mmCIF file of C-alpha atoms in Angstrom:
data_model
loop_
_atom_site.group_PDB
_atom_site.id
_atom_site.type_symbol
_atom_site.label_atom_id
_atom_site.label_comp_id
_atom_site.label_asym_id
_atom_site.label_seq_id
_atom_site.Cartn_x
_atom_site.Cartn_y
_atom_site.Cartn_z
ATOM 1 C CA UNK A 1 11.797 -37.853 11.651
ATOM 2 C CA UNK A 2 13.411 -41.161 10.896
ATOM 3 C CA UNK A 3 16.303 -41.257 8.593
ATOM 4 C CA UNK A 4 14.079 -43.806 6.596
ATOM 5 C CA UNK A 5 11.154 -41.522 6.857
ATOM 6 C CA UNK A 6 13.626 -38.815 5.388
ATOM 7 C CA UNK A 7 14.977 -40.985 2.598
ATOM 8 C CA UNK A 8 10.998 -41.283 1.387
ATOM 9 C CA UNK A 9 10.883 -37.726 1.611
ATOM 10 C CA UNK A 10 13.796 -36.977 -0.922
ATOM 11 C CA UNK A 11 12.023 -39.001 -3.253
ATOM 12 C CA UNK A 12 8.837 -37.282 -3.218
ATOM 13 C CA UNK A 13 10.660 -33.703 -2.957
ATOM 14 C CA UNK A 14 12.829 -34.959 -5.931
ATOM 15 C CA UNK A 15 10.047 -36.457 -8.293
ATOM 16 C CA UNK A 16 6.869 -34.597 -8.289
ATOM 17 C CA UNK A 17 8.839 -31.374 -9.631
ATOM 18 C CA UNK A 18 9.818 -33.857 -12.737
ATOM 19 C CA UNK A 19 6.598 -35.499 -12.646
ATOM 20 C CA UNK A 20 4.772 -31.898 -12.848
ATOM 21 C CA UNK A 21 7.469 -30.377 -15.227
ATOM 22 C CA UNK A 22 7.076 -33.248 -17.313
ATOM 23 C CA UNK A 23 3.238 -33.009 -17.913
ATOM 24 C CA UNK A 24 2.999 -29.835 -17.262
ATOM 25 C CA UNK A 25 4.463 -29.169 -21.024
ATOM 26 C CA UNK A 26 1.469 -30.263 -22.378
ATOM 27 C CA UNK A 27 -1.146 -29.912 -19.121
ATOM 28 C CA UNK A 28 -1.882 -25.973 -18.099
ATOM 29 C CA UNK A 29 -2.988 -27.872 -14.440
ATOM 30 C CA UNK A 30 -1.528 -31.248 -12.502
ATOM 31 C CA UNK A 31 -2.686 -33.109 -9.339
ATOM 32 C CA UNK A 32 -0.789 -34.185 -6.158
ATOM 33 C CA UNK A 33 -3.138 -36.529 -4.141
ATOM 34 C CA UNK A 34 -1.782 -37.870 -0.546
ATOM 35 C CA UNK A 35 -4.074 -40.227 0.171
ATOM 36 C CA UNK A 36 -3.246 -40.737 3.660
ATOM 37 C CA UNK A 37 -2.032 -37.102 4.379
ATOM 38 C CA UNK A 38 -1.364 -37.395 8.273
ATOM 39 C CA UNK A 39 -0.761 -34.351 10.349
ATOM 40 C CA UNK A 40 1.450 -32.627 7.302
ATOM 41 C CA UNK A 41 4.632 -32.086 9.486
ATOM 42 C CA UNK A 42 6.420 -34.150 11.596
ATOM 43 C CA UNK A 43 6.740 -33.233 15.645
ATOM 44 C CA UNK A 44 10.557 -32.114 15.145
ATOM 45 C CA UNK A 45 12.158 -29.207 17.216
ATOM 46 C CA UNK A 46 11.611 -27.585 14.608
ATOM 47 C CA UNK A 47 8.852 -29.495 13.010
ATOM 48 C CA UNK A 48 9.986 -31.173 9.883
ATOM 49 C CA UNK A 49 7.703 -31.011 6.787
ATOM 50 C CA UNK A 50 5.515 -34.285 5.598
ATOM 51 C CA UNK A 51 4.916 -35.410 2.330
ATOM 52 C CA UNK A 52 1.881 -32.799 2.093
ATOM 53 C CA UNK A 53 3.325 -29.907 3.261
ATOM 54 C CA UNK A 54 6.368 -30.574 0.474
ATOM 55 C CA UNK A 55 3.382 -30.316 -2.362
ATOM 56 C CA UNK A 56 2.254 -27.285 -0.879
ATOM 57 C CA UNK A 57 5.057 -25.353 -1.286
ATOM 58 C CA UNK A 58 6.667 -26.997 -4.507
ATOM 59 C CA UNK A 59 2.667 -25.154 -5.970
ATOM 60 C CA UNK A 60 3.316 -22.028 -4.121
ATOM 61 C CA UNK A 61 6.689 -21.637 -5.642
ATOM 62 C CA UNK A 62 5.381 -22.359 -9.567
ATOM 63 C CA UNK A 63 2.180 -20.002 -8.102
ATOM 64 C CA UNK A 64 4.832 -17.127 -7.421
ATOM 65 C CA UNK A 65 7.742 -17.469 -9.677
ATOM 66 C CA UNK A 66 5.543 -17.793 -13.090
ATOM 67 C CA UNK A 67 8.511 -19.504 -14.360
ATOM 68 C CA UNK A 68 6.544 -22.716 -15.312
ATOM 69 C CA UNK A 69 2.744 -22.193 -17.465
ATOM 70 C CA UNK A 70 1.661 -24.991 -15.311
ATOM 71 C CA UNK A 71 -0.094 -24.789 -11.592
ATOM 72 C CA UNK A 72 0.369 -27.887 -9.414
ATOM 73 C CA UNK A 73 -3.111 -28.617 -7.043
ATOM 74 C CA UNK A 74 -2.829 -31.186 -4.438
ATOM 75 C CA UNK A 75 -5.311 -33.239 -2.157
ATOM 76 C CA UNK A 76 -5.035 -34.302 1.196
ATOM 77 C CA UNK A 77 -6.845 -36.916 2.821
ATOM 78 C CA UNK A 78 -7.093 -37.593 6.684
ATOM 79 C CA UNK A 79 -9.253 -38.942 9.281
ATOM 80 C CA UNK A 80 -6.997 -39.100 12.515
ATOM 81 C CA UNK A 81 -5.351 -36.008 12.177
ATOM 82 C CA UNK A 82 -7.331 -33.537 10.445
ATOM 83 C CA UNK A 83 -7.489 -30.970 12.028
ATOM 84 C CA UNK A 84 -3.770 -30.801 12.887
ATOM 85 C CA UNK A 85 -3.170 -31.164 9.092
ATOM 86 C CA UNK A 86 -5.385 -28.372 8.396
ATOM 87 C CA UNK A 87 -3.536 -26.453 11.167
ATOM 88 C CA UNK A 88 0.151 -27.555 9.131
ATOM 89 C CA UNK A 89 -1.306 -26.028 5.871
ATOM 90 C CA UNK A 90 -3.587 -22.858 7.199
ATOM 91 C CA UNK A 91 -1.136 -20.804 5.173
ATOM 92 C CA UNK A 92 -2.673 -22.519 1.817
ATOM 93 C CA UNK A 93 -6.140 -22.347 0.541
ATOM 94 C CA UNK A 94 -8.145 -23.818 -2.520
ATOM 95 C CA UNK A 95 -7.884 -24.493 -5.056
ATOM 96 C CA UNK A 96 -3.965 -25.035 -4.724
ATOM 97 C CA UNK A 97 -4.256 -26.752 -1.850
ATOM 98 C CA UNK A 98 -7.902 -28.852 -0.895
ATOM 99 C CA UNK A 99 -8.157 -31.078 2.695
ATOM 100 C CA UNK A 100 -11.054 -34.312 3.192
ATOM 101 C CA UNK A 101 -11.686 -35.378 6.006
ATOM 102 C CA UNK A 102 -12.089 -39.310 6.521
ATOM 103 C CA UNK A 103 -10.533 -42.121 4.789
ATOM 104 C CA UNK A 104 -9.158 -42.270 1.184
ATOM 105 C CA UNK A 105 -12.024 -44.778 0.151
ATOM 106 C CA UNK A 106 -14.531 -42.616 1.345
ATOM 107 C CA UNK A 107 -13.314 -39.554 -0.398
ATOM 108 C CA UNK A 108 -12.194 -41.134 -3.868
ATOM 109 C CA UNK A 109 -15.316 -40.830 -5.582
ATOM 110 C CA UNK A 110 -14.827 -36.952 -5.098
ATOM 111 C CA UNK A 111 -10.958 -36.863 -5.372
ATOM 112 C CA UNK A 112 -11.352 -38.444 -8.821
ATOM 113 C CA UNK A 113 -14.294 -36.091 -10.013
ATOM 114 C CA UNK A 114 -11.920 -33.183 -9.225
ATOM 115 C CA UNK A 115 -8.953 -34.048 -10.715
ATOM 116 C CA UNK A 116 -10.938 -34.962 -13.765
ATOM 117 C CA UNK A 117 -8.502 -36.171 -16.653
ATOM 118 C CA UNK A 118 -5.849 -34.219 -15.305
ATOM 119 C CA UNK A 119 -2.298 -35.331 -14.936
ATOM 120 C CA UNK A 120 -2.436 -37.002 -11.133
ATOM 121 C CA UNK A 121 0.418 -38.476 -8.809
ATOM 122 C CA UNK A 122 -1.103 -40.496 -6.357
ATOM 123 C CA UNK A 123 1.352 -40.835 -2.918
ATOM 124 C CA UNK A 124 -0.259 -43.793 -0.790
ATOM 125 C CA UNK A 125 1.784 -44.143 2.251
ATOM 126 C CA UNK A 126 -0.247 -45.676 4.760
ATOM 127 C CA UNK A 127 1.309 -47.354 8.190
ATOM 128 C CA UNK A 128 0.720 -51.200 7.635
ATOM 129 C CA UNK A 129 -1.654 -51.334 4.308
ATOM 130 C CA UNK A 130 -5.450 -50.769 5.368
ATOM 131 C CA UNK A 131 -6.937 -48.415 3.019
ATOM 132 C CA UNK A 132 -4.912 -49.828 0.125
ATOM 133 C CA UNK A 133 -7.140 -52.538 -1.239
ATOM 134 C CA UNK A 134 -6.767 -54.165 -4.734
ATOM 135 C CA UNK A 135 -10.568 -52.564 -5.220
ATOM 136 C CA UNK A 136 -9.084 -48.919 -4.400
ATOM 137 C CA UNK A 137 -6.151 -49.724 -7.057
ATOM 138 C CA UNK A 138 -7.941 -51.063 -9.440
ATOM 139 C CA UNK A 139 -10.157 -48.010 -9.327
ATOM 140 C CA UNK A 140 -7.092 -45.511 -10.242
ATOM 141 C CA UNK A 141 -6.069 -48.428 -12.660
ATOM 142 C CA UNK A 142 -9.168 -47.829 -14.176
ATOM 143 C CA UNK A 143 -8.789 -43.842 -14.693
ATOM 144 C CA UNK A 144 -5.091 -44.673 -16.451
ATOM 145 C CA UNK A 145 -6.945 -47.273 -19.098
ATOM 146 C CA UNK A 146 -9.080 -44.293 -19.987
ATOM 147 C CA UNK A 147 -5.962 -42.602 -21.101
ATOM 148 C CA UNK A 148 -6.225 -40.025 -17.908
ATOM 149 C CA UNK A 149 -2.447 -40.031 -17.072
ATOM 150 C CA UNK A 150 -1.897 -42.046 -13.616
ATOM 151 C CA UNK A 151 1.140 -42.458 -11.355
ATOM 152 C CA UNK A 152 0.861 -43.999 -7.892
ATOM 153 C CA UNK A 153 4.219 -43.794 -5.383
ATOM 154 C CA UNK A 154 2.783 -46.361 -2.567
ATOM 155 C CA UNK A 155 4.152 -48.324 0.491
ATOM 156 C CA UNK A 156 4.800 -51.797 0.075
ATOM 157 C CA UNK A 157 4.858 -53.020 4.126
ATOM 158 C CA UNK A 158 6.250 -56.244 3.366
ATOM 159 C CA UNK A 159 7.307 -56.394 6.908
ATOM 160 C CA UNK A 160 3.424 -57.008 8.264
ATOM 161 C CA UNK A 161 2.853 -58.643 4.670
ATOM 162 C CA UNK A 162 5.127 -61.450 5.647
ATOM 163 C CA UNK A 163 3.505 -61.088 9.534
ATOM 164 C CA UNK A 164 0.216 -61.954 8.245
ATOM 165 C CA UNK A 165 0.811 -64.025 5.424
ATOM 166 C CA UNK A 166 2.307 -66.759 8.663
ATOM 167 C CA UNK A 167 -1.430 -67.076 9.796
ATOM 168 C CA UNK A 168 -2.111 -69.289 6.700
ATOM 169 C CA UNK A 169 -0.876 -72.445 8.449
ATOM 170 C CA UNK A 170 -2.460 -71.236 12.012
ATOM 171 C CA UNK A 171 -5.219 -73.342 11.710
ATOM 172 C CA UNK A 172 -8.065 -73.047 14.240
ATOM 173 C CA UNK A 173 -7.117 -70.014 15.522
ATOM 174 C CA UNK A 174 -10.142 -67.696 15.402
ATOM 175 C CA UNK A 175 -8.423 -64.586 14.030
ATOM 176 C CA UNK A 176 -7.005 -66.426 11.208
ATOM 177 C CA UNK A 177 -9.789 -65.770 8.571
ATOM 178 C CA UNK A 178 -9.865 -62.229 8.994
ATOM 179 C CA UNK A 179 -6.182 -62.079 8.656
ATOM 180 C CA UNK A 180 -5.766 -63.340 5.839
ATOM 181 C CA UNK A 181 -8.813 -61.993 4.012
ATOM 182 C CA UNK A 182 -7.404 -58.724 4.859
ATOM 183 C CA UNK A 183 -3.871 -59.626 2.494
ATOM 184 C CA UNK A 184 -6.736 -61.364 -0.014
ATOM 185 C CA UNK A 185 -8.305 -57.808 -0.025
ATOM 186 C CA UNK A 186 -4.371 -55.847 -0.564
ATOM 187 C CA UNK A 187 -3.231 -58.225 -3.228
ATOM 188 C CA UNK A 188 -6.756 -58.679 -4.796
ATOM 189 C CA UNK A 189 -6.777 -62.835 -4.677
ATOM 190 C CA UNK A 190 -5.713 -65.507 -2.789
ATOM 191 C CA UNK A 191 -3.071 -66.886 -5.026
ATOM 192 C CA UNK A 192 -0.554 -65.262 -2.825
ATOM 193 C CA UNK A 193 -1.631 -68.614 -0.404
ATOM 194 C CA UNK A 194 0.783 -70.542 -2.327
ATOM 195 C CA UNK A 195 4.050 -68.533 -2.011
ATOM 196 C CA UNK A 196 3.510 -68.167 1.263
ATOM 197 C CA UNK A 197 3.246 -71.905 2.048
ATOM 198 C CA UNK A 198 6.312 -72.977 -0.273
ATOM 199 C CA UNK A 199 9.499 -74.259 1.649
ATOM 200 C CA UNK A 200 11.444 -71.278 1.149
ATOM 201 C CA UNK A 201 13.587 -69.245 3.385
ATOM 202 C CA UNK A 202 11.911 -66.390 4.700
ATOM 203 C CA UNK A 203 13.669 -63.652 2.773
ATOM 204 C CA UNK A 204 13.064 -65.225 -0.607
ATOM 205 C CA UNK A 205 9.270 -65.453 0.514
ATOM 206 C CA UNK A 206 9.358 -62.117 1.191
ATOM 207 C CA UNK A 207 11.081 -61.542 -2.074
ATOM 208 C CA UNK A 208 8.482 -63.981 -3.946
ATOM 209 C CA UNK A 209 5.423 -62.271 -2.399
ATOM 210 C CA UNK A 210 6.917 -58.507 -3.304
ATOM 211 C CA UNK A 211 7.245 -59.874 -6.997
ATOM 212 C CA UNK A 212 3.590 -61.377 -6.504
ATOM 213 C CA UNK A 213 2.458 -58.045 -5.934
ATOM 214 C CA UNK A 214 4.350 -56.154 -8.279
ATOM 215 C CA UNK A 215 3.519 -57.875 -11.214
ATOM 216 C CA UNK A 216 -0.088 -57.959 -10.474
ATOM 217 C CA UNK A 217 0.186 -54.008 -10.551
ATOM 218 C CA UNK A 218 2.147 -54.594 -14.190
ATOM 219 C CA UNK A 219 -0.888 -56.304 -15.446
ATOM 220 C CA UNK A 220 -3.517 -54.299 -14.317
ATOM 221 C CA UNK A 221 -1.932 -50.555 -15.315
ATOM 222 C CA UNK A 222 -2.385 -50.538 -19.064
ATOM 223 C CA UNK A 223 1.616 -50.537 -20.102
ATOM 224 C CA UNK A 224 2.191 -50.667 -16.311
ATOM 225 C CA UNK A 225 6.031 -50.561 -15.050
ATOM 226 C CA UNK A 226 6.031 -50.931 -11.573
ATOM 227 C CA UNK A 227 9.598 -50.359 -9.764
ATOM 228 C CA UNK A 228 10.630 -50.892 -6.306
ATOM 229 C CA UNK A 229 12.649 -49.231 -3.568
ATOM 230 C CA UNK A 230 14.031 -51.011 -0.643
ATOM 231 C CA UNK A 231 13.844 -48.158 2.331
ATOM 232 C CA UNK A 232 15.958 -48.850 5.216
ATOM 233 C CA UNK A 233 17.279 -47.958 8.109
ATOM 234 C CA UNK A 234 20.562 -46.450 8.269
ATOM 235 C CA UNK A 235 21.931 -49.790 9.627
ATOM 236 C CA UNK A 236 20.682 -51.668 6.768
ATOM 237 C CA UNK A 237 17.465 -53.364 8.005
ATOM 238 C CA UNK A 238 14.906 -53.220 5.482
ATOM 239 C CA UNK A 239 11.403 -51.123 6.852
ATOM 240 C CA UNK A 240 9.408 -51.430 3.974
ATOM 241 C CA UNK A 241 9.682 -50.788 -0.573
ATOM 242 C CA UNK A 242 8.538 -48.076 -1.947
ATOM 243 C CA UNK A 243 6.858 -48.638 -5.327
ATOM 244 C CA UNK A 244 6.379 -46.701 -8.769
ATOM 245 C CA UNK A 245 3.811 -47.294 -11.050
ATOM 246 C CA UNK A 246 4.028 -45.769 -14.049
ATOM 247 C CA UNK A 247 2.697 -46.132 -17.732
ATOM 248 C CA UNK A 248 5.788 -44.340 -19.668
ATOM 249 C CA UNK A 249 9.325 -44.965 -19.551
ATOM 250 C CA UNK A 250 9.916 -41.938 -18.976
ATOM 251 C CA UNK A 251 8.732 -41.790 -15.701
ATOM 252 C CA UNK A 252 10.889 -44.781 -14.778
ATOM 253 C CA UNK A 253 13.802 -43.062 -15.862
ATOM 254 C CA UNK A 254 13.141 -39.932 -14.080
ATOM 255 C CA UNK A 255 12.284 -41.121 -10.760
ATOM 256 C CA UNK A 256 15.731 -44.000 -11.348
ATOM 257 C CA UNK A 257 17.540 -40.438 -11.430
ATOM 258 C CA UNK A 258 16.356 -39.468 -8.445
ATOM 259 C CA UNK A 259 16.993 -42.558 -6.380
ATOM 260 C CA UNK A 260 20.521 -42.786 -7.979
ATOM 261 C CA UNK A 261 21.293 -39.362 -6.518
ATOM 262 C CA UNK A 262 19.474 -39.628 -3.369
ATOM 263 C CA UNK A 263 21.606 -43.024 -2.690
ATOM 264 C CA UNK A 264 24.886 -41.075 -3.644
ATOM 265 C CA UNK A 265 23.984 -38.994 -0.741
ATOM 266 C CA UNK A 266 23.123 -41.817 1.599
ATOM 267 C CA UNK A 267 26.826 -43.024 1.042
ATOM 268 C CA UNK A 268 28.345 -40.803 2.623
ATOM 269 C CA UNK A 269 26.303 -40.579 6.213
ATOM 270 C CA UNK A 270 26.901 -44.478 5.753
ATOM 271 C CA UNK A 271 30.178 -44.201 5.558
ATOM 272 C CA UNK A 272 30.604 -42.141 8.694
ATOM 273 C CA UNK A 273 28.481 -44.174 10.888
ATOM 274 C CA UNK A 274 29.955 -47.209 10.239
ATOM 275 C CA UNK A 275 33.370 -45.661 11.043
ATOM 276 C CA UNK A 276 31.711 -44.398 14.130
ATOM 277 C CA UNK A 277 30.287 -47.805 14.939
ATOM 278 C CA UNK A 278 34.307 -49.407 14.384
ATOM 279 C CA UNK A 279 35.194 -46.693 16.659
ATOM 280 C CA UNK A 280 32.694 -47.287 19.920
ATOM 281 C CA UNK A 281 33.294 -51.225 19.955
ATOM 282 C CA UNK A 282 36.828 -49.992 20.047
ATOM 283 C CA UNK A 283 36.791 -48.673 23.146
ATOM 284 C CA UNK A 284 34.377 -50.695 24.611
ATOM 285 C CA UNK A 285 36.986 -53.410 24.672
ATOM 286 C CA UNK A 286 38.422 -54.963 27.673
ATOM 287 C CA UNK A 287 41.306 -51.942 29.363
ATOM 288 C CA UNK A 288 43.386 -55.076 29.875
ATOM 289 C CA UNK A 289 42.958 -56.632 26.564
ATOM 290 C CA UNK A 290 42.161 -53.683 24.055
ATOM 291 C CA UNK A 291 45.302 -51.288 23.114
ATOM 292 C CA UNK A 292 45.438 -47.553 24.319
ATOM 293 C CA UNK A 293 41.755 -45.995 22.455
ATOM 294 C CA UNK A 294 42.203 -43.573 19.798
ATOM 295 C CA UNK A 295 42.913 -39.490 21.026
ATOM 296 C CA UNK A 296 40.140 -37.466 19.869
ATOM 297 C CA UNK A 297 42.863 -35.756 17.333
ATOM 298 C CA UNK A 298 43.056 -39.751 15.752
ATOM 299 C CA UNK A 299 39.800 -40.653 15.593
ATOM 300 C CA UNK A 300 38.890 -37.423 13.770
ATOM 301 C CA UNK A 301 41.721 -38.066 11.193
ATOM 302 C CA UNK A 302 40.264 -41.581 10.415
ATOM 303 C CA UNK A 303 36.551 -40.125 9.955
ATOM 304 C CA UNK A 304 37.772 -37.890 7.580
ATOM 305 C CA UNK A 305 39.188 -39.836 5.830
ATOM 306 C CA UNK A 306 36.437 -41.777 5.879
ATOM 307 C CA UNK A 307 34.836 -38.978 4.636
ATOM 308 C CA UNK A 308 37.421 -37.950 1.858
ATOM 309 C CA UNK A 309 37.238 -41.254 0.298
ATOM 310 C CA UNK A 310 32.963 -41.335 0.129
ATOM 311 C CA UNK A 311 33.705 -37.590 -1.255
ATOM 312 C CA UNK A 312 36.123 -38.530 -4.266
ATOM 313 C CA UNK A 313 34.077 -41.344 -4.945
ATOM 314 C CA UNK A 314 30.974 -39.579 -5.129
ATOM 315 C CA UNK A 315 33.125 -37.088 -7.423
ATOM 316 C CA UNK A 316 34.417 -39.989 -9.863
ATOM 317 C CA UNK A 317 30.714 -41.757 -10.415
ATOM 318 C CA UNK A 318 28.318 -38.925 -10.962
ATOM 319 C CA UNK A 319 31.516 -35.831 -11.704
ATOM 320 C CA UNK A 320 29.481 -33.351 -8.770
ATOM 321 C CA UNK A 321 29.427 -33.251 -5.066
ATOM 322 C CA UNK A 322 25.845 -32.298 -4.209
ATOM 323 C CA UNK A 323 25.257 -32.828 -0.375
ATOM 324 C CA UNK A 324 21.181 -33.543 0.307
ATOM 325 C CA UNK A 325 20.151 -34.001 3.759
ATOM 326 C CA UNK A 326 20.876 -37.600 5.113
ATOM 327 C CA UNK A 327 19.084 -40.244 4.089
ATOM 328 C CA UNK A 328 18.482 -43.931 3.871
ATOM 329 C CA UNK A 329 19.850 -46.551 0.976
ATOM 330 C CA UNK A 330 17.044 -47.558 -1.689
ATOM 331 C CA UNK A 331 17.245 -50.622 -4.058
ATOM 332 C CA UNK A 332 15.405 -50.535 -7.094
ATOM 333 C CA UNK A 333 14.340 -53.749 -9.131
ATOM 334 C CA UNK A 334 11.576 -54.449 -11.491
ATOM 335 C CA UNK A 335 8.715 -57.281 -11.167
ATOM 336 C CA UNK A 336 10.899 -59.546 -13.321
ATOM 337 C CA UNK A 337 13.825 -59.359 -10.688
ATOM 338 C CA UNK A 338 16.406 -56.726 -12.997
ATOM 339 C CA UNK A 339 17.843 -54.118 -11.301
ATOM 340 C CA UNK A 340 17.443 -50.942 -13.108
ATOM 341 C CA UNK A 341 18.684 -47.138 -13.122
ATOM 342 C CA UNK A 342 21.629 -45.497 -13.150
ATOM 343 C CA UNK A 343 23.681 -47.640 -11.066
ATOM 344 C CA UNK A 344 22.676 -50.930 -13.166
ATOM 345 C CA UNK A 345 23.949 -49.262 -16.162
ATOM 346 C CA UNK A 346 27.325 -48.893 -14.947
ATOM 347 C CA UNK A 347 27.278 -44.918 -14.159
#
């Protein structure tokens, strides 16, 4: 698994127990729908749990402990991998844990009968963004205005956003209408035509069209607060956001919490392999040029203290030294371009 893929994977881990917890005060039953469930684990030595996989056992440990009143179900939806997913999760069965085959548009009519008015996180993380049309949005949009409590965590892939958005000016070029109808169909108009023919540098287009999107999702979620992530790779390029939409403050605030101490985590691996990176173009010098390399007994001092000083740094901003697994650096910023969470409050 990629460190960015891992970084996602906090999040999810972190949130849905706070998401379920939350409603589950008031909600004897909550849903967990992956809409574009994949094989459930990834091909690790050993394999390393997916995003459907981590539902499964977050509801088999409130199913076993009986220290919450709630029960968490989740949905899975695949049409590559099916059977493989079904394979990941043979050790779970209905109704805690229900699999559909094909597409997430071809199953929502029947995901959104079952979960009724029930409590429902829905996790779209597709790779590019087929399958996550404005129409399918609107649709879960829809169940939040009719006071049925709705929160999507979804992939932003700004990355072939900006990739497709460059056909606008490729004119006579037979693919050209298709591609673009296809980011017409994502951001549900073709207003987005404008940013992307502006004068502007690319990152602030790619920064224009994120905000684009994001505030379209404010308007159409009653009360909508739509936040996102920046997931990167663990030298700093950006892969794609990661976006929460939710109705209620509170929701923002709990899933800010656990970005803040997922990032405090990141820090640290950060830390160590940019010291590591210092430390290979140092002795990839020139012999003639470059002085004597560091002896393995010097190069360990400096990355611990590398290490010491990400350590009592962690320890002064958040007073605990929690070590996650490694993962990735997220940003967080609203449509309106204000950073939010922890860190923007000066914690």
């Amino acid at each position: 698994m990629r460190e960015w893929s891992r970084w996602k994977h906090e999040i999810l881990e972190g949130y849905l127990p706070k998401f379920a917890g939350i409603l589950g005060s008031t909600n004897e039953t909550i849903y967990f729908v992956d809409g574009f469930a994949g094989k459930g684990q990834y091909s690790d030595n050993p394999p390393t749990p997916g995003s459907p996989l981590l539902a499964a056992q977050h509801a088999q440990e409130l199913a076993t402990t009986g220290r919450r009143r709630h029960q968490l179900r989740c949905i899975n939806v695949e049409v590559k991998y099916f059977d493989e997913l079904v394979g990941t999760l043979g050790a779970f069965s209905p109704p805690m844990v229900t699999n559909l085959r094909g597409t997430f548009a071809d199953n929502l009519d029947t995901i959104l009968q079952q979960v009724a008015g029930y409590p429902t996180l829905f996790f779209l993380d597709p790779f590019g963004y087929k399958g996550m049309e404005w129409a399918m949005i609107s649709r879960l949009a829809d169940r939040a205005r009719a006071r049925k409590k709705t929160e999507l965590l979804l992939r932003f892939d700004i990355e072939k956003v900006h990739r497709n958005a460059g056909w606008v000016d490729s004119h006579g070029q037979s693919a050209q209408s298709a591609i673009l109808r296809s980011v017409d169909e994502l951001m549900g108009t073709d207003a987005w035509r404008d940013i992307a023919v502006a004068d502007l540098p690319t990152d602030q287009r790619d920064e224009e069209l994120t905000k684009f999107y994001m505030t379209r999702l404010e308007q159409l979620f009653p009360n909508g607060i739509v936040r996102k992530f920046a997931v990167r790779a663990i030298d700093g390029k950006l892969k794609y956001f990661l976006l929460h939409v939710t109705t209620h403050p509170r929701g923002c605030s709990a899933m800010s919490e656990v970005v803040y101490h997922v990032d405090a985590a990141y820090e640290i691996e950060r830390r160590l392999v940019a010291a590591q990176a210092v430390a290979d173009q140092y002795v990839q010098l020139d012999l003639f040029s470059a002085p004597a390399p560091p002896t393995p007994d010097e190069l360990r001092a400096a990355l611990v203290k590398v290490l010491a000083d990400a350590i009592y740094e962690l320890r002064h901003r958040q007073g605990a030294c929690k070590f996650p697994r490694k993962v990735s650096p997220p940003e967080q910023e609203s449509a309106s371009g204000r950073r939010r969470g922890p860190r923007a409050s000066g914690r």
